[in-house]
XYZ file of C-alpha atoms in Angstrom:
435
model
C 178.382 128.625 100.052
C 178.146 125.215 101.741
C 181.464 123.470 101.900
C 181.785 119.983 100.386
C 182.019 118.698 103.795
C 178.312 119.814 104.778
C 177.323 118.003 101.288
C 176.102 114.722 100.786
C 176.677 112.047 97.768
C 173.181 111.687 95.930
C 172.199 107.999 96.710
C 172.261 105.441 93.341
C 169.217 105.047 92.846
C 167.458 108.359 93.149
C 167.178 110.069 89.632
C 170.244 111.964 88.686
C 169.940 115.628 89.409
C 170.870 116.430 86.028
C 167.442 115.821 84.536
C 168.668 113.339 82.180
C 165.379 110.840 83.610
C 168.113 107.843 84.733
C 168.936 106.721 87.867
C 172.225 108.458 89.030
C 174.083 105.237 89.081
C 173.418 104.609 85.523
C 174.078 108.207 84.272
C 176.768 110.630 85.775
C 178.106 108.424 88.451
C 178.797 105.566 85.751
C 180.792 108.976 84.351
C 182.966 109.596 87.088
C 180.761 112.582 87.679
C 179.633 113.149 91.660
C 176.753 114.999 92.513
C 176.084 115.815 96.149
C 172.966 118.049 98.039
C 173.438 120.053 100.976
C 170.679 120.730 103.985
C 168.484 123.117 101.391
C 168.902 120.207 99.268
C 170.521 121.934 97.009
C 172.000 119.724 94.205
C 175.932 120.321 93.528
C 177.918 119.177 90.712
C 181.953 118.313 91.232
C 183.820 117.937 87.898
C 187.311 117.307 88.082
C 190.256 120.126 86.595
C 193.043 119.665 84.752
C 195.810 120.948 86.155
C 196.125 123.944 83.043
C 192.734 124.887 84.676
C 194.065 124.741 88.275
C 196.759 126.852 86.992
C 194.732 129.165 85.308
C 192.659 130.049 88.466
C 195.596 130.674 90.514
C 196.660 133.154 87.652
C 192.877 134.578 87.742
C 192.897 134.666 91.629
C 196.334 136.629 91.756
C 195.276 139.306 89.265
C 192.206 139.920 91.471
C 194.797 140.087 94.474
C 197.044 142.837 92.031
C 193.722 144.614 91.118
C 191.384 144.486 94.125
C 194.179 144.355 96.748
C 192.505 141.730 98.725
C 191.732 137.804 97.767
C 188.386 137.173 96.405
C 184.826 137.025 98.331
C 181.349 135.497 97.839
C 179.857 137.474 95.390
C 182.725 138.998 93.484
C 183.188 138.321 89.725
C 186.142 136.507 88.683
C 185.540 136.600 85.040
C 185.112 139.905 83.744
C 182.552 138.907 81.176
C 178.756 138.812 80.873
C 176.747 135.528 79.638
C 175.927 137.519 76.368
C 178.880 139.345 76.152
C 180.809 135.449 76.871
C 178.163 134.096 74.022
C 179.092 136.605 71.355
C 183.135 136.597 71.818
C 183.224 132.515 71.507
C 181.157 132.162 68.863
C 183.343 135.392 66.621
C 186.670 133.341 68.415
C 185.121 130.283 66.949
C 184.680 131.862 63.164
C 188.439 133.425 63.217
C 189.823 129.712 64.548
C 187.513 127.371 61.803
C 185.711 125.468 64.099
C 183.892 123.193 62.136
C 179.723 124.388 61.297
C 178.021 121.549 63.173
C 180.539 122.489 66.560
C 179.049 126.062 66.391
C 175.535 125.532 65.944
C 175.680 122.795 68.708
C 176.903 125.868 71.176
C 174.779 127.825 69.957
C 171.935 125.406 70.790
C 173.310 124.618 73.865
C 175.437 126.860 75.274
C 178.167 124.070 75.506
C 181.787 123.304 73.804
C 183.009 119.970 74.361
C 186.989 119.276 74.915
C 186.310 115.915 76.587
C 183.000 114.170 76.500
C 183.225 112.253 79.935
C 182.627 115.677 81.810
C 179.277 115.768 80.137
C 176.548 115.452 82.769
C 173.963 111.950 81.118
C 171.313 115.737 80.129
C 174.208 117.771 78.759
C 175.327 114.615 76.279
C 171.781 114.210 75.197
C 171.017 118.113 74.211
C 174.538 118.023 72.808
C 173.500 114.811 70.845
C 170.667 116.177 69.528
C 171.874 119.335 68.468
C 174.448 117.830 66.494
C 171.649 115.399 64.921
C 169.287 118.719 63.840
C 172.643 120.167 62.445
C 172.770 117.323 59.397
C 169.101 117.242 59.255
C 169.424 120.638 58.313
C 172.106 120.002 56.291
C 169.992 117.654 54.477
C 166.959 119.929 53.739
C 168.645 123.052 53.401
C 172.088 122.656 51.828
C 175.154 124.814 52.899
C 174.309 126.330 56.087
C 176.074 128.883 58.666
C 174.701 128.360 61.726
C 175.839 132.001 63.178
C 174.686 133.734 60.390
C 174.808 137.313 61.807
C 178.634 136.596 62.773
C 178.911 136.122 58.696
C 176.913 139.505 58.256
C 179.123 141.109 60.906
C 182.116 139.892 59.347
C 181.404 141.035 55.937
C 180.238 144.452 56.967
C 183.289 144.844 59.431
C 185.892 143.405 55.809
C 184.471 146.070 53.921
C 184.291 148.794 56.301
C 188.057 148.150 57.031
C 188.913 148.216 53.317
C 186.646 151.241 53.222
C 189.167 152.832 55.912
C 191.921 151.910 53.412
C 190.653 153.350 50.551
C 189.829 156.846 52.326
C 193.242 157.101 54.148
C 195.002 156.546 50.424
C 192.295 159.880 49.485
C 193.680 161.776 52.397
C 197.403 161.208 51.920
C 197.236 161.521 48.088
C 194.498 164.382 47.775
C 194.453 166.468 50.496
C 197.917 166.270 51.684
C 199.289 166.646 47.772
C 196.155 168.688 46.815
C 197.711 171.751 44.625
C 195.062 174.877 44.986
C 193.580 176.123 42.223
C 192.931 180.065 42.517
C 189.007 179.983 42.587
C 188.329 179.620 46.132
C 188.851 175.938 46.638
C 191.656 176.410 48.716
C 189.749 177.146 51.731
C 187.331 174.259 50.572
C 189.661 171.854 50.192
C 191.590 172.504 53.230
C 188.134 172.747 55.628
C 187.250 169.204 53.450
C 190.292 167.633 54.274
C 189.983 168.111 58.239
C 186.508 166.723 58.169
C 187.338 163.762 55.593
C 190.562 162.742 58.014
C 188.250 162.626 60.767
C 185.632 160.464 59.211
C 188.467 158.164 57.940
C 189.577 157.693 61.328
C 186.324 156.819 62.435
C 185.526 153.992 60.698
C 188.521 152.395 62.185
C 187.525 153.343 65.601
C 184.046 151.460 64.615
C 185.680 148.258 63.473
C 187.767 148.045 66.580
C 184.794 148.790 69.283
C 182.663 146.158 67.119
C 185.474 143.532 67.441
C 185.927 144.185 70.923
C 182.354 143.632 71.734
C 181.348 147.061 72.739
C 179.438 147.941 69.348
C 177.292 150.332 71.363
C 179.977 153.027 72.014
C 180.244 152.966 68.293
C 177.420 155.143 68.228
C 179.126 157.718 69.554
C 181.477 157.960 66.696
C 178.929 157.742 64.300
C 177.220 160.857 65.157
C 181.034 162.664 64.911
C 180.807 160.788 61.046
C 177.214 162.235 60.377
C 178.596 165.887 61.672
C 181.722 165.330 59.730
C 179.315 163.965 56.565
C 176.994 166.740 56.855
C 179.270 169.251 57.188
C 180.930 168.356 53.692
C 178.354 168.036 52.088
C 176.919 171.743 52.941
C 180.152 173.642 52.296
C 180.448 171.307 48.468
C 177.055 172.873 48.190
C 177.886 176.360 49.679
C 181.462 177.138 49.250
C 180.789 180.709 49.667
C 180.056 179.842 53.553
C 182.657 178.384 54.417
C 184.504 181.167 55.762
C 181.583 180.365 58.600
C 184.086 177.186 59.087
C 187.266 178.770 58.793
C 186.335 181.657 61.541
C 185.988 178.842 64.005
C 189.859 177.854 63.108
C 190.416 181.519 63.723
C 188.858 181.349 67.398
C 191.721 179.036 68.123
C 193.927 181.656 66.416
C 192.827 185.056 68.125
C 191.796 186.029 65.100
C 188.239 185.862 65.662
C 185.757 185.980 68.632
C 182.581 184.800 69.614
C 179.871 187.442 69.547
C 177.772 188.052 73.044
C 174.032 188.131 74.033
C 173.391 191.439 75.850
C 173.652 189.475 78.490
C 177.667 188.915 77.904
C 177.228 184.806 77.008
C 179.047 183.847 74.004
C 176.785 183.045 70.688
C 178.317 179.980 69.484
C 176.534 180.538 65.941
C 178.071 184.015 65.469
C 181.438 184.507 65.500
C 183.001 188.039 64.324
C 186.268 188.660 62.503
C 188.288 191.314 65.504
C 190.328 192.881 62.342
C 187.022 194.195 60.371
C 184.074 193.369 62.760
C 182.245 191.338 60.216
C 179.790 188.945 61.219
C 180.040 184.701 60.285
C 176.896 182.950 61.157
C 177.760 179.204 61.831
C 174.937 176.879 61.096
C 173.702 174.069 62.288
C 173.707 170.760 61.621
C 169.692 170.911 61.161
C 170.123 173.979 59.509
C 172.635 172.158 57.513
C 170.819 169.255 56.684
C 167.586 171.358 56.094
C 169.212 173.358 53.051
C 170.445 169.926 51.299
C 166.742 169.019 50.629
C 164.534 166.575 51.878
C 166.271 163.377 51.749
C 168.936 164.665 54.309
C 166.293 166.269 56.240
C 165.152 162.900 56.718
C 168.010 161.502 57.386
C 168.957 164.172 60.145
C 165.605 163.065 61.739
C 166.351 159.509 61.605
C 170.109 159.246 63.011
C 170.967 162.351 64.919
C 168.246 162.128 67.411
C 169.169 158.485 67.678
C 173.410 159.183 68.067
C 172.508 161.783 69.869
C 170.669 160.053 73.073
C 173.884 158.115 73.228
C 176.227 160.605 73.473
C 174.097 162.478 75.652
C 173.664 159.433 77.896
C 169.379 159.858 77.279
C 167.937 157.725 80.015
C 165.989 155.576 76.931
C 168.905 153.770 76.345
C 168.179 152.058 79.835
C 167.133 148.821 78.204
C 171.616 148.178 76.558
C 172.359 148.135 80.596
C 169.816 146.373 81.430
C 169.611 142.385 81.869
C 167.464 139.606 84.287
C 170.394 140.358 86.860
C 170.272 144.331 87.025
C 172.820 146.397 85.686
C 175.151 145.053 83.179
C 177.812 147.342 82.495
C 179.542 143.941 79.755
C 176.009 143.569 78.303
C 176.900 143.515 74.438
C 174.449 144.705 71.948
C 173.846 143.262 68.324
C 176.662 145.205 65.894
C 174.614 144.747 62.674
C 172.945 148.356 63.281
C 175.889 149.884 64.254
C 178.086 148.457 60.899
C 174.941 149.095 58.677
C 174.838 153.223 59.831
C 178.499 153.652 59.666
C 178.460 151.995 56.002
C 175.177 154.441 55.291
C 177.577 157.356 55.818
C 180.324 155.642 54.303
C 178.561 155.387 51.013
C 177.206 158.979 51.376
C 180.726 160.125 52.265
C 182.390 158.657 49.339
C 179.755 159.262 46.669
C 179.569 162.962 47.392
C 183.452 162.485 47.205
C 183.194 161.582 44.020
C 180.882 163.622 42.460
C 182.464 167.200 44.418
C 186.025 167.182 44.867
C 188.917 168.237 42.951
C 190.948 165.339 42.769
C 192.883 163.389 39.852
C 190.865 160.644 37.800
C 192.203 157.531 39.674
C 191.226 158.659 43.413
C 187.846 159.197 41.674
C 187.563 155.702 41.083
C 188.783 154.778 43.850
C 185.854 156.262 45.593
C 183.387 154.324 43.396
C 184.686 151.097 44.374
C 184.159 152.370 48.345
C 180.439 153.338 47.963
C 179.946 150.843 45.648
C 181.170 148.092 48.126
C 178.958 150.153 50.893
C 175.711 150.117 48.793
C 176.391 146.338 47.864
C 176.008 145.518 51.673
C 173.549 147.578 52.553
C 171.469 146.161 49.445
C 172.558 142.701 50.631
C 171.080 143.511 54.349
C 168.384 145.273 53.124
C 167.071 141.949 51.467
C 168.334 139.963 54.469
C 166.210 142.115 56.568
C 163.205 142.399 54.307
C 162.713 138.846 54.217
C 162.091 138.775 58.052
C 158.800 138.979 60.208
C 159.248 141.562 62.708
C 162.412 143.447 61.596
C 162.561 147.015 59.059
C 165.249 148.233 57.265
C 164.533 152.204 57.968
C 162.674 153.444 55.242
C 165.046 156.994 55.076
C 167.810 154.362 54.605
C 166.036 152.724 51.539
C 165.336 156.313 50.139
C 169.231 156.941 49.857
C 169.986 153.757 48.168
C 167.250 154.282 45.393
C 168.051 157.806 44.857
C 171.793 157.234 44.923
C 170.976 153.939 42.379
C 169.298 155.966 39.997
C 171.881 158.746 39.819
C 175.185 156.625 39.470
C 175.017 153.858 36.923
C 177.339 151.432 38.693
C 175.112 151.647 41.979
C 171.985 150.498 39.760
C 173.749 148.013 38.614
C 174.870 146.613 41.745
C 170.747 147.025 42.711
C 169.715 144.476 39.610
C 172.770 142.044 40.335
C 171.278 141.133 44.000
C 167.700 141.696 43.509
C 168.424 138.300 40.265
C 170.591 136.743 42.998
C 167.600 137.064 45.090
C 165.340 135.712 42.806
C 167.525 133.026 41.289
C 166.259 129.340 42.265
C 168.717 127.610 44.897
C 169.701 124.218 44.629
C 168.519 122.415 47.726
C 171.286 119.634 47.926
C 174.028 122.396 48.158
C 172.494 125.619 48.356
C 174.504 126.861 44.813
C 172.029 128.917 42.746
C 170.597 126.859 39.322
């Protein structure tokens, strides 16, 4: 990098080198802005720091020092953040703090926020001008606007999912872990149910926190743990004669039980055999699984495991999430709307089948409704959101659920009618409020 010594000042009356089309004396020198070119002429901006800023790069260069155990070079990365992964934390730091709408949408339009408007080069100040000028015209045509609209979608779907985490832990701690067995067989039921209920709980958590931390992507791999967990309950509510196929694997941990052998000595992990009695438990799988519940959730199987499963397996077709203009981007973040919409899929699956199967006391019951029903409202909600765009599907397997799920559960159809009329209800243009 050429030092500031092998730089020269940009002369006054050549154009300014920040494309603003005035002479440099009229535009960022007038500023107290300097611009200087080196032998490639090169064109080099110098803003002045305020001394918080000074301090905070000593701080940065230090912690490099503490990490790296050397100072910095040319070519290292002081700032541990991608542009897109930068882009996507400011603007959800920006909706937590209030920043006014017009503020927003001018970063978003131009990649700028402005603390003092004397470091703007004469080109920044005139996109920033204009941005903020296309904001109230907007304003003006459109009524109420949110300028990062999916950081309102994410939001919502990330409220409800949380309250969704809430709702389920309340069903673990006052159903399963106060759950009195009845003497039909449930016991075993119940008990395999509450294992894979705890562990779908916890995973919606673990989704809200990787979305908020900008590495949505990972979510997938919990989400495949939630389908196995999902599918798994909802095969032994529909076959609780096989779920001593379940319990056996419990007793592998126990030495009550063993895997069975090919002739070739290598253990079958879908047969496992009781050592007391030498009776035989075929496991099944999760196709298997999903197969036998009919042909929604053999649809469904087809849609999202392959999918979860490429990520957990590391599948070389996810190449594109690491890949950017500059190579690999191990920060690149990755739009969290599919990743919130799946998880509240198999939220609304989990706690409908919840409601309709288990054993527990008339209040938890309800308590369930208002989780899927909150999870089908924002699906619905995205569903429409989506439909209404050029270019972008809501997956058809996904739509099949809702409908089937709407015409089975009164409250769910009703939720359908209330936003397909907020849909189509007429919007008042000066302020956006329906008529």
């Amino acid at each position: 990098m050429p030092t500031s010594k092998s730089r020269k000042e940009v002369d006054g009356a050549e154009l300014c080198p920040c494309e603003s089309g005035r002479r440099y004396s009229k535009c960022c020198r007038k500023k107290g802005l300097k611009w200087s070119v080196d032998s490639k002429d090169e064109a080099w901006l110098e803003r002045p720091l305020s001394p918080k800023a000074i301090e905070h790069l000593k701080e940065m260069e230090e912690e490099f020092i503490e990490v790296f155990g050397r100072k910095p070079g040319h070519g290292d990365r002081w700032f541990q953040l991608s542009e897109g992964y930068m882009r996507r934390a400011t603007l959800r730091t920006m909706r937590k703090a209030k920043i006014r709408p017009v503020l927003v949408y001018a970063y978003i339009q131009t990649g700028l926020m402005v603390a003092d408007r004397r470091l703007l080069t004469g080109r920044d100040q005139q996109l920033w001008d204009a941005a903020i000028d296309e904001y109230y015209e907007i304003i003006e045509e459109r009524g109420d606007f949110d300028p990062d609209e999916e950081g309102a979608v994410e939001d919502a779907l990330v409220k409800q999912l949380r309250s969704n985490h809430r709702i389920g832990g309340n069903f673990v701690d006052r159903h399963f872990n106060k759950y009195r067995h009845r003497r039909d067989g449930s016991r075993d039921v119940e008990s395999v149910a509450g294992f894979l209920v705890a562990n779908f709980v916890r995973g919606m958590l673990s989704v809200t926190i990787l979305t908020e931390g900008e590495a949505a992507y990972d979510g997938y791999n919990v989400l495949r743990a939630m389908y196995e967990n999902y599918i798994t309950l909802a095969y032994i509510y529909s076959n609780p004669d096989r779920v001593a196929a379940f319990t056996a694997q419990l007793g592998i941990l126990l030495g009550t039980h063993v895997y069975a052998t090919s002739k070739k000595g290598v253990e079958l992990q879908s047969e496992i055999i009781e050592s007391a009695t030498g009776r035989r438990v075929s496991v099944p799988s999760r196709w298997e699984m999903a197969k036998s519940l009919g042909s929604t959730q053999e649809q469904l199987y087809q849609t999202l495991y392959r999918d979860l499963s490429s990520v957990s397996h590391s599948d070389i077709t996810g190449l594109q999430v690491v890949l950017s203009n500059d190579g690999y981007d191990y920060l690149n973040p990755i739009s969290s709307i599919n990743v919130l919409s799946v998880a509240h899929l198999l939220s609304l699956l989990t706690f409908s089948l919840l409601k309709k199967k288990s054993p527990c006391v008339k209040i938890l019951k309800h308590d369930l409704g208002i989780a899927a029903g909150r999870s089908f409202f924002e699906l619905t909600i995205l569903r429409k959101l989506i439909g209404s765009r050029s270019g972008l599907g809501f997956p058809q397997t996904f739509e099949k659920v809702l409908d089937e799920l709407a015409e089975d559960d009164p409250h769910l159809s009703l939720l359908a009618r209330s936003v397909e009329e907020a849909a189509a209800a007429p919007l008042d243009s000066a302020n956006g409020r329906e008529l």
